[in-house]
Amino acid sequence: MRKQIAAANWKMNLNLQQADDLLNEIVSKNIQLSEDQQAVFAVPFPYLLLTKEKIKNSKNFFVAAQNCYTQESGAFTGEVSAAMLSSIGIEYVIIGHSERREYFSEDNQILAQKVDVCLKNNLKAIFCCGESLEIREKGSQNQFVENQLKETLFHLEASAISGFVIAYEPIWAIGTGKTATAEEAQEMHAYVRNVFAEKYGNDVAQSISILYGGSVKANNAKEIFGKPDVDGGLVGGASLNGNEFSEIIQSLKS
Ligand code: PGA
């Protein structure tokens, strides 16, 4: 089975004490993950090493950064490179979250560079895509998402795409309490998988983990994750609550 992943996206939340408490709470639950299941914690940069230390005895728990810069090093005050993240043992980086696209003007070309620099530094990208409400209301969400994937990922070799992680996050469902229905998620996930199948073949497409994001909670995770092409979720608000996120991890397909 391809990897089933519950990824917490803390965004710009929590102080050090709160981060410490939340990690302690989740780790103390001693959640046992199978070989194909993963829990990933995308925490703010100042908490990366703390998180790494806290989860070190939890099997299949990983740490993610929420962003990195396009360049390897140099005079880019305030930025963090993929090489730095790799050097401290981080496994994943979220690339292309809709908040980065919207507030920091990250377009498909910039994101393609970020994906490349991650791969070069042995970091796995969790690549986000997803349409706005306006696009969904026009019915052009499939073309829009397909274009995001093509412009950012289609220059990669099949070997790089194999086992890749995509997060489909409809913007209208992020932080709004409004989720796509499990059926809407499945429909888009199947579409996305097919976009990869056409370019890279079915075996590669079947190896890609496609996470759903947008108001995933403990009370809807099981239904959404249960759909055949939904391989877990990228979770914002609910990942800040230890009980909620623990239940979400335990809602992964096994
Ligand atoms: P949300 O955020 O779960 O709070 O909707 C998801 C995300 O932005 O990754």
CSV table of N, CA, C and O in Angstrom, one decimal, residues 38-147:
chain,number,residue,atom,x,y,z
A,38,GLN,N,2.1,7.1,8.4
A,38,GLN,CA,3.0,8.1,9.0
A,38,GLN,C,2.2,9.3,9.6
A,38,GLN,O,1.2,9.6,9.1
A,39,ALA,N,2.8,9.8,10.7
A,39,ALA,CA,2.4,11.1,11.2
A,39,ALA,C,3.5,12.1,11.0
A,39,ALA,O,4.6,11.8,11.3
A,40,VAL,N,3.1,13.2,10.5
A,40,VAL,CA,4.1,14.3,10.1
A,40,VAL,C,3.7,15.6,10.8
A,40,VAL,O,2.5,15.9,10.9
A,41,PHE,N,4.7,16.2,11.4
A,41,PHE,CA,4.5,17.5,12.1
A,41,PHE,C,5.2,18.6,11.4
A,41,PHE,O,6.4,18.8,11.5
A,42,ALA,N,4.4,19.5,10.7
A,42,ALA,CA,5.0,20.7,10.1
A,42,ALA,C,4.8,21.8,11.1
A,42,ALA,O,3.8,22.4,11.3
A,43,VAL,N,5.9,22.1,11.7
A,43,VAL,CA,6.0,23.1,12.8
A,43,VAL,C,6.8,24.3,12.4
A,43,VAL,O,7.5,24.3,11.4
A,44,PRO,N,6.6,25.4,13.1
A,44,PRO,CA,7.4,26.6,12.7
A,44,PRO,C,8.9,26.4,12.9
A,44,PRO,O,9.3,25.5,13.7
A,45,PHE,N,9.7,27.0,12.1
A,45,PHE,CA,11.2,26.8,12.2
A,45,PHE,C,11.8,26.7,13.6
A,45,PHE,O,12.5,25.8,13.8
A,46,PRO,N,11.4,27.6,14.5
A,46,PRO,CA,12.1,27.6,15.8
A,46,PRO,C,11.8,26.3,16.6
A,46,PRO,O,12.5,26.0,17.5
A,47,TYR,N,10.8,25.5,16.2
A,47,TYR,CA,10.4,24.3,16.9
A,47,TYR,C,10.9,23.0,16.2
A,47,TYR,O,10.5,21.9,16.7
A,48,LEU,N,11.6,23.1,15.1
A,48,LEU,CA,11.9,21.9,14.4
A,48,LEU,C,12.7,20.9,15.2
A,48,LEU,O,12.4,19.7,15.3
A,49,LEU,N,13.8,21.4,15.8
A,49,LEU,CA,14.7,20.5,16.6
A,49,LEU,C,14.0,20.0,17.8
A,49,LEU,O,14.2,18.8,18.1
A,50,LEU,N,13.2,20.8,18.5
A,50,LEU,CA,12.5,20.3,19.6
A,50,LEU,C,11.6,19.2,19.2
A,50,LEU,O,11.5,18.1,19.9
A,51,THR,N,10.9,19.4,18.1
A,51,THR,CA,9.9,18.4,17.6
A,51,THR,C,10.7,17.1,17.3
A,51,THR,O,10.2,16.0,17.6
A,52,LYS,N,11.8,17.2,16.6
A,52,LYS,CA,12.6,16.1,16.2
A,52,LYS,C,13.0,15.3,17.5
A,52,LYS,O,12.9,14.0,17.5
A,53,GLU,N,13.4,16.0,18.5
A,53,GLU,CA,13.8,15.3,19.8
A,53,GLU,C,12.6,14.6,20.4
A,53,GLU,O,12.6,13.5,20.9
A,54,LYS,N,11.4,15.3,20.4
A,54,LYS,CA,10.2,14.8,21.1
A,54,LYS,C,9.7,13.5,20.5
A,54,LYS,O,9.2,12.6,21.1
A,55,ILE,N,9.8,13.4,19.1
A,55,ILE,CA,9.2,12.3,18.4
A,55,ILE,C,10.2,11.2,18.2
A,55,ILE,O,9.9,10.2,17.5
A,56,LYS,N,11.4,11.3,18.7
A,56,LYS,CA,12.5,10.4,18.2
A,56,LYS,C,12.2,8.9,18.5
A,56,LYS,O,12.6,8.0,17.8
A,57,ASN,N,11.4,8.6,19.5
A,57,ASN,CA,11.1,7.2,19.9
A,57,ASN,C,9.7,6.8,19.3
A,57,ASN,O,9.2,5.7,19.6
A,58,SER,N,9.0,7.6,18.6
A,58,SER,CA,7.7,7.3,18.0
A,58,SER,C,7.9,6.8,16.6
A,58,SER,O,8.3,7.6,15.7
A,59,LYS,N,7.7,5.6,16.3
A,59,LYS,CA,7.9,5.0,15.0
A,59,LYS,C,7.0,5.6,13.9
A,59,LYS,O,5.8,5.7,14.2
A,60,ASN,N,7.6,5.9,12.8
A,60,ASN,CA,6.9,6.5,11.7
A,60,ASN,C,6.3,7.9,12.0
A,60,ASN,O,5.4,8.3,11.3
A,61,PHE,N,6.9,8.6,13.0
A,61,PHE,CA,6.6,10.0,13.2
A,61,PHE,C,7.7,10.8,12.5
A,61,PHE,O,8.9,10.5,12.6
A,62,PHE,N,7.4,11.9,11.8
A,62,PHE,CA,8.4,12.7,11.1
A,62,PHE,C,8.1,14.2,11.3
A,62,PHE,O,7.0,14.6,11.6
A,63,VAL,N,9.2,14.9,11.0
A,63,VAL,CA,9.1,16.4,11.1
A,63,VAL,C,9.1,17.0,9.8
A,63,VAL,O,9.9,16.6,8.9
A,64,ALA,N,8.4,18.1,9.6
A,64,ALA,CA,8.3,18.8,8.3
A,64,ALA,C,8.5,20.3,8.6
A,64,ALA,O,8.1,20.8,9.6
A,65,ALA,N,9.2,21.0,7.7
A,65,ALA,CA,9.1,22.5,7.7
A,65,ALA,C,7.9,22.9,6.8
A,65,ALA,O,7.4,22.1,6.1
A,66,GLN,N,7.5,24.1,7.0
A,66,GLN,CA,6.4,24.6,6.3
A,66,GLN,C,6.7,25.4,5.0
A,66,GLN,O,5.9,25.8,4.3
A,67,ASN,N,8.0,25.5,4.8
A,67,ASN,CA,8.5,26.3,3.6
A,67,ASN,C,10.0,26.2,3.6
A,67,ASN,O,10.7,25.8,4.6
A,68,CYS,N,10.6,26.5,2.4
A,68,CYS,CA,12.0,26.7,2.4
A,68,CYS,C,12.3,27.7,1.2
A,68,CYS,O,11.3,28.0,0.4
A,69,TYR,N,13.5,28.2,1.1
A,69,TYR,CA,13.8,29.1,0.0
A,69,TYR,C,14.2,28.4,-1.3
A,69,TYR,O,14.6,27.2,-1.2
A,70,THR,N,14.2,29.1,-2.4
A,70,THR,CA,14.6,28.5,-3.7
A,70,THR,C,16.1,28.3,-3.8
A,70,THR,O,16.6,27.5,-4.6
A,71,GLN,N,16.9,29.1,-3.1
A,71,GLN,CA,18.4,29.0,-3.2
A,71,GLN,C,19.0,28.2,-2.1
A,71,GLN,O,18.5,28.1,-1.0
A,72,GLU,N,20.2,27.7,-2.4
A,72,GLU,CA,20.9,26.8,-1.4
A,72,GLU,C,21.5,27.6,-0.2
A,72,GLU,O,21.6,27.1,0.9
A,73,SER,N,22.0,28.8,-0.5
A,73,SER,CA,22.7,29.6,0.5
A,73,SER,C,22.9,31.0,0.0
A,73,SER,O,22.7,31.2,-1.2
A,74,GLY,N,23.4,31.9,0.8
A,74,GLY,CA,23.8,33.2,0.3
A,74,GLY,C,23.1,34.3,1.0
A,74,GLY,O,22.5,34.2,2.1
A,75,ALA,N,23.2,35.5,0.4
A,75,ALA,CA,22.7,36.7,1.0
A,75,ALA,C,21.2,36.9,0.8
A,75,ALA,O,20.7,37.7,0.0
A,76,PHE,N,20.4,36.1,1.6
A,76,PHE,CA,19.0,36.1,1.5
A,76,PHE,C,18.4,36.3,2.9
A,76,PHE,O,17.9,35.3,3.5
A,77,THR,N,18.6,37.4,3.5
A,77,THR,CA,18.3,37.6,4.9
A,77,THR,C,16.9,37.2,5.3
A,77,THR,O,15.9,37.5,4.6
A,78,GLY,N,16.8,36.4,6.3
A,78,GLY,CA,15.5,35.9,6.8
A,78,GLY,C,15.0,34.6,6.2
A,78,GLY,O,14.0,34.1,6.6
A,79,GLU,N,15.7,34.1,5.2
A,79,GLU,CA,15.2,32.9,4.5
A,79,GLU,C,15.9,31.6,5.1
A,79,GLU,O,17.0,31.7,5.8
A,80,VAL,N,15.3,30.5,4.9
A,80,VAL,CA,15.9,29.2,5.4
A,80,VAL,C,16.0,28.2,4.2
A,80,VAL,O,15.1,28.1,3.4
A,81,SER,N,17.2,27.6,4.0
A,81,SER,CA,17.4,26.8,2.8
A,81,SER,C,17.1,25.3,3.1
A,81,SER,O,17.1,24.9,4.2
A,82,ALA,N,16.8,24.6,2.0
A,82,ALA,CA,16.6,23.2,2.1
A,82,ALA,C,17.8,22.5,2.6
A,82,ALA,O,17.7,21.5,3.4
A,83,ALA,N,19.0,23.0,2.3
A,83,ALA,CA,20.2,22.3,2.8
A,83,ALA,C,20.3,22.4,4.3
A,83,ALA,O,20.7,21.5,5.0
A,84,MET,N,19.9,23.6,4.9
A,84,MET,CA,19.8,23.7,6.3
A,84,MET,C,18.9,22.7,7.0
A,84,MET,O,19.2,22.1,8.0
A,85,LEU,N,17.7,22.6,6.4
A,85,LEU,CA,16.7,21.7,6.9
A,85,LEU,C,17.2,20.3,6.8
A,85,LEU,O,17.1,19.5,7.8
A,86,SER,N,17.8,19.9,5.7
A,86,SER,CA,18.4,18.6,5.6
A,86,SER,C,19.5,18.3,6.6
A,86,SER,O,19.6,17.2,7.2
A,87,SER,N,20.3,19.3,6.9
A,87,SER,CA,21.4,19.2,7.8
A,87,SER,C,20.9,18.9,9.3
A,87,SER,O,21.7,18.4,10.1
A,88,ILE,N,19.7,19.3,9.6
A,88,ILE,CA,19.2,19.0,10.9
A,88,ILE,C,18.3,17.8,11.0
A,88,ILE,O,17.6,17.5,12.0
A,89,GLY,N,18.2,17.1,9.9
A,89,GLY,CA,17.5,15.8,9.9
A,89,GLY,C,16.0,15.9,9.6
A,89,GLY,O,15.3,15.0,10.0
A,90,ILE,N,15.6,17.0,9.0
A,90,ILE,CA,14.2,17.1,8.7
A,90,ILE,C,13.8,16.3,7.4
A,90,ILE,O,14.7,16.2,6.5
A,91,GLU,N,12.7,15.7,7.4
A,91,GLU,CA,12.3,14.8,6.3
A,91,GLU,C,11.5,15.4,5.2
A,91,GLU,O,11.6,15.0,4.1
A,92,TYR,N,10.6,16.3,5.6
A,92,TYR,CA,9.6,16.8,4.7
A,92,TYR,C,9.5,18.3,4.7
A,92,TYR,O,9.8,18.9,5.7
A,93,VAL,N,9.1,18.9,3.6
A,93,VAL,CA,8.8,20.3,3.5
A,93,VAL,C,7.5,20.5,2.8
A,93,VAL,O,7.3,20.0,1.7
A,94,ILE,N,6.6,21.3,3.4
A,94,ILE,CA,5.4,21.7,2.7
A,94,ILE,C,5.7,22.7,1.6
A,94,ILE,O,6.4,23.7,1.9
A,95,ILE,N,5.3,22.5,0.4
A,95,ILE,CA,5.6,23.4,-0.7
A,95,ILE,C,4.3,23.8,-1.4
A,95,ILE,O,3.5,23.0,-1.7
A,96,GLY,N,4.1,25.1,-1.5
A,96,GLY,CA,3.0,25.6,-2.3
A,96,GLY,C,1.7,25.7,-1.6
A,96,GLY,O,0.6,25.6,-2.2
A,97,HIS,N,1.7,25.8,-0.2
A,97,HIS,CA,0.5,26.0,0.5
A,97,HIS,C,-0.2,27.2,-0.1
A,97,HIS,O,0.4,28.2,-0.4
A,98,SER,N,-1.6,27.2,-0.1
A,98,SER,CA,-2.3,28.3,-0.7
A,98,SER,C,-2.0,29.6,0.0
A,98,SER,O,-2.1,30.7,-0.6
A,99,GLU,N,-1.7,29.5,1.4
A,99,GLU,CA,-1.3,30.8,2.1
A,99,GLU,C,0.0,31.3,1.5
A,99,GLU,O,0.2,32.6,1.5
A,100,ARG,N,0.9,30.5,1.2
A,100,ARG,CA,2.2,31.0,0.6
A,100,ARG,C,1.9,31.5,-0.8
A,100,ARG,O,2.5,32.6,-1.2
A,101,ARG,N,1.1,30.9,-1.5
A,101,ARG,CA,0.7,31.4,-2.9
A,101,ARG,C,0.1,32.8,-2.8
A,101,ARG,O,0.4,33.7,-3.5
A,102,GLU,N,-0.9,32.9,-1.8
A,102,GLU,CA,-1.7,34.1,-1.8
A,102,GLU,C,-0.9,35.3,-1.1
A,102,GLU,O,-0.9,36.4,-1.6
A,103,TYR,N,-0.3,35.0,0.1
A,103,TYR,CA,0.3,36.1,0.8
A,103,TYR,C,1.7,36.4,0.5
A,103,TYR,O,2.3,37.5,0.8
A,104,PHE,N,2.4,35.4,-0.1
A,104,PHE,CA,3.8,35.6,-0.4
A,104,PHE,C,4.1,35.5,-1.9
A,104,PHE,O,5.2,35.2,-2.3
A,105,SER,N,3.0,35.5,-2.7
A,105,SER,CA,3.1,35.6,-4.2
A,105,SER,C,4.0,34.4,-4.8
A,105,SER,O,4.8,34.7,-5.7
A,106,GLU,N,3.8,33.3,-4.2
A,106,GLU,CA,4.6,32.1,-4.8
A,106,GLU,C,3.8,31.5,-5.9
A,106,GLU,O,2.7,31.0,-5.8
A,107,ASP,N,4.4,31.6,-7.2
A,107,ASP,CA,3.7,31.1,-8.3
A,107,ASP,C,4.2,29.7,-8.7
A,107,ASP,O,5.2,29.2,-8.1
A,108,ASN,N,3.7,29.1,-9.7
A,108,ASN,CA,4.0,27.8,-10.1
A,108,ASN,C,5.5,27.7,-10.4
A,108,ASN,O,6.2,26.6,-10.2
A,109,GLN,N,6.1,28.7,-11.0
A,109,GLN,CA,7.5,28.7,-11.4
A,109,GLN,C,8.4,28.7,-10.2
A,109,GLN,O,9.4,27.9,-10.1
A,110,ILE,N,8.1,29.6,-9.2
A,110,ILE,CA,8.9,29.6,-8.0
A,110,ILE,C,8.8,28.3,-7.3
A,110,ILE,O,9.7,27.7,-6.8
A,111,LEU,N,7.5,27.7,-7.3
A,111,LEU,CA,7.3,26.5,-6.5
A,111,LEU,C,8.1,25.3,-7.2
A,111,LEU,O,8.6,24.4,-6.5
A,112,ALA,N,8.2,25.4,-8.5
A,112,ALA,CA,9.0,24.3,-9.2
A,112,ALA,C,10.4,24.4,-8.7
A,112,ALA,O,11.1,23.4,-8.5
A,113,GLN,N,11.0,25.6,-8.6
A,113,GLN,CA,12.4,25.7,-8.0
A,113,GLN,C,12.5,25.2,-6.6
A,113,GLN,O,13.4,24.6,-6.2
A,114,LYS,N,11.4,25.5,-5.8
A,114,LYS,CA,11.5,25.0,-4.4
A,114,LYS,C,11.4,23.4,-4.4
A,114,LYS,O,12.1,22.8,-3.6
A,115,VAL,N,10.6,22.9,-5.2
A,115,VAL,CA,10.5,21.4,-5.3
A,115,VAL,C,11.9,20.8,-5.7
A,115,VAL,O,12.4,19.9,-5.1
A,116,ASP,N,12.5,21.5,-6.7
A,116,ASP,CA,13.8,21.0,-7.1
A,116,ASP,C,14.9,21.0,-6.0
A,116,ASP,O,15.7,20.1,-5.8
A,117,VAL,N,14.9,22.1,-5.3
A,117,VAL,CA,15.9,22.3,-4.3
A,117,VAL,C,15.6,21.3,-3.1
A,117,VAL,O,16.6,20.8,-2.5
A,118,CYS,N,14.4,21.0,-2.9
A,118,CYS,CA,14.1,20.0,-1.8
A,118,CYS,C,14.6,18.6,-2.3
A,118,CYS,O,15.3,17.9,-1.5
A,119,LEU,N,14.3,18.2,-3.5
A,119,LEU,CA,14.7,16.9,-4.0
A,119,LEU,C,16.2,16.8,-4.0
A,119,LEU,O,16.8,15.8,-3.6
A,120,LYS,N,16.9,17.9,-4.4
A,120,LYS,CA,18.4,17.9,-4.4
A,120,LYS,C,18.9,17.7,-3.1
A,120,LYS,O,20.0,17.1,-2.9
A,121,ASN,N,18.2,18.1,-2.0
A,121,ASN,CA,18.7,18.0,-0.7
A,121,ASN,C,18.1,16.8,0.1
A,121,ASN,O,18.1,16.8,1.3
A,122,ASN,N,17.5,15.9,-0.7
A,122,ASN,CA,16.9,14.7,-0.1
A,122,ASN,C,15.8,15.0,0.9
A,122,ASN,O,15.6,14.3,1.9
A,123,LEU,N,15.0,16.0,0.6
A,123,LEU,CA,13.8,16.3,1.4
A,123,LEU,C,12.6,16.0,0.6
A,123,LEU,O,12.7,16.1,-0.7
A,124,LYS,N,11.6,15.4,1.2
A,124,LYS,CA,10.4,15.1,0.5
A,124,LYS,C,9.5,16.3,0.5
A,124,LYS,O,9.3,16.9,1.6
A,125,ALA,N,8.9,16.7,-0.6
A,125,ALA,CA,8.0,17.8,-0.7
A,125,ALA,C,6.6,17.3,-0.4
A,125,ALA,O,6.2,16.1,-0.8
A,126,ILE,N,5.8,18.0,0.3
A,126,ILE,CA,4.3,17.8,0.4
A,126,ILE,C,3.8,18.9,-0.4
A,126,ILE,O,3.7,20.1,0.0
A,127,PHE,N,3.5,18.6,-1.7
A,127,PHE,CA,3.1,19.7,-2.6
A,127,PHE,C,1.6,19.9,-2.6
A,127,PHE,O,0.8,19.0,-2.9
A,128,CYS,N,1.3,21.2,-2.3
A,128,CYS,CA,-0.1,21.5,-2.2
A,128,CYS,C,-0.7,22.1,-3.5
A,128,CYS,O,-0.1,22.9,-4.2
A,129,CYS,N,-1.9,21.7,-3.8
A,129,CYS,CA,-2.6,22.3,-4.9
A,129,CYS,C,-4.1,22.5,-4.5
A,129,CYS,O,-4.5,22.0,-3.4
A,130,GLY,N,-4.9,23.2,-5.3
A,130,GLY,CA,-6.3,23.4,-4.9
A,130,GLY,C,-6.8,24.7,-5.4
A,130,GLY,O,-6.1,25.6,-5.6
A,131,GLU,N,-8.1,24.7,-5.7
A,131,GLU,CA,-8.8,25.8,-6.3
A,131,GLU,C,-9.5,26.7,-5.4
A,131,GLU,O,-9.9,26.3,-4.3
A,132,SER,N,-9.8,27.9,-5.8
A,132,SER,CA,-10.6,28.9,-5.0
A,132,SER,C,-12.1,28.6,-5.2
A,132,SER,O,-12.4,27.8,-6.1
A,133,LEU,N,-12.9,29.2,-4.4
A,133,LEU,CA,-14.3,29.0,-4.6
A,133,LEU,C,-14.8,29.5,-5.9
A,133,LEU,O,-15.6,28.9,-6.6
A,134,GLU,N,-14.2,30.6,-6.4
A,134,GLU,CA,-14.7,31.2,-7.7
A,134,GLU,C,-14.4,30.2,-8.8
A,134,GLU,O,-15.3,30.0,-9.7
A,135,ILE,N,-13.3,29.5,-8.7
A,135,ILE,CA,-13.0,28.5,-9.8
A,135,ILE,C,-13.9,27.3,-9.7
A,135,ILE,O,-14.4,26.8,-10.7
A,136,ARG,N,-14.2,26.9,-8.4
A,136,ARG,CA,-15.1,25.7,-8.3
A,136,ARG,C,-16.5,26.1,-8.8
A,136,ARG,O,-17.1,25.3,-9.4
A,137,GLU,N,-16.9,27.3,-8.5
A,137,GLU,CA,-18.2,27.7,-8.9
A,137,GLU,C,-18.4,27.7,-10.5
A,137,GLU,O,-19.4,27.5,-11.0
A,138,LYS,N,-17.2,28.0,-11.1
A,138,LYS,CA,-17.2,28.0,-12.6
A,138,LYS,C,-17.1,26.6,-13.1
A,138,LYS,O,-17.2,26.3,-14.3
A,139,GLY,N,-16.8,25.6,-12.2
A,139,GLY,CA,-16.7,24.2,-12.7
A,139,GLY,C,-15.3,23.9,-13.3
A,139,GLY,O,-15.2,22.9,-14.0
A,140,SER,N,-14.3,24.8,-13.1
A,140,SER,CA,-13.0,24.6,-13.8
A,140,SER,C,-12.0,24.1,-12.9
A,140,SER,O,-10.8,24.3,-13.1
A,141,GLN,N,-12.4,23.5,-11.7
A,141,GLN,CA,-11.4,23.1,-10.7
A,141,GLN,C,-10.4,22.0,-11.3
A,141,GLN,O,-9.2,22.0,-11.0
A,142,ASN,N,-10.9,21.1,-12.1
A,142,ASN,CA,-10.0,20.0,-12.6
A,142,ASN,C,-8.9,20.6,-13.4
A,142,ASN,O,-7.7,20.3,-13.2
A,143,GLN,N,-9.2,21.5,-14.4
A,143,GLN,CA,-8.2,22.1,-15.2
A,143,GLN,C,-7.2,22.9,-14.4
A,143,GLN,O,-6.0,22.9,-14.7
A,144,PHE,N,-7.8,23.6,-13.4
A,144,PHE,CA,-6.9,24.5,-12.6
A,144,PHE,C,-5.9,23.7,-11.8
A,144,PHE,O,-4.7,24.0,-11.9
A,145,VAL,N,-6.3,22.7,-11.2
A,145,VAL,CA,-5.4,21.8,-10.4
A,145,VAL,C,-4.4,21.1,-11.3
A,145,VAL,O,-3.2,21.0,-11.0
A,146,GLU,N,-4.9,20.6,-12.4
A,146,GLU,CA,-4.0,19.9,-13.4
A,146,GLU,C,-2.9,20.9,-13.8
A,146,GLU,O,-1.8,20.5,-13.9
A,147,ASN,N,-3.3,22.1,-14.1
A,147,ASN,CA,-2.3,23.1,-14.5
A,147,ASN,C,-1.2,23.4,-13.4
A,147,ASN,O,-0.1,23.5,-13.7
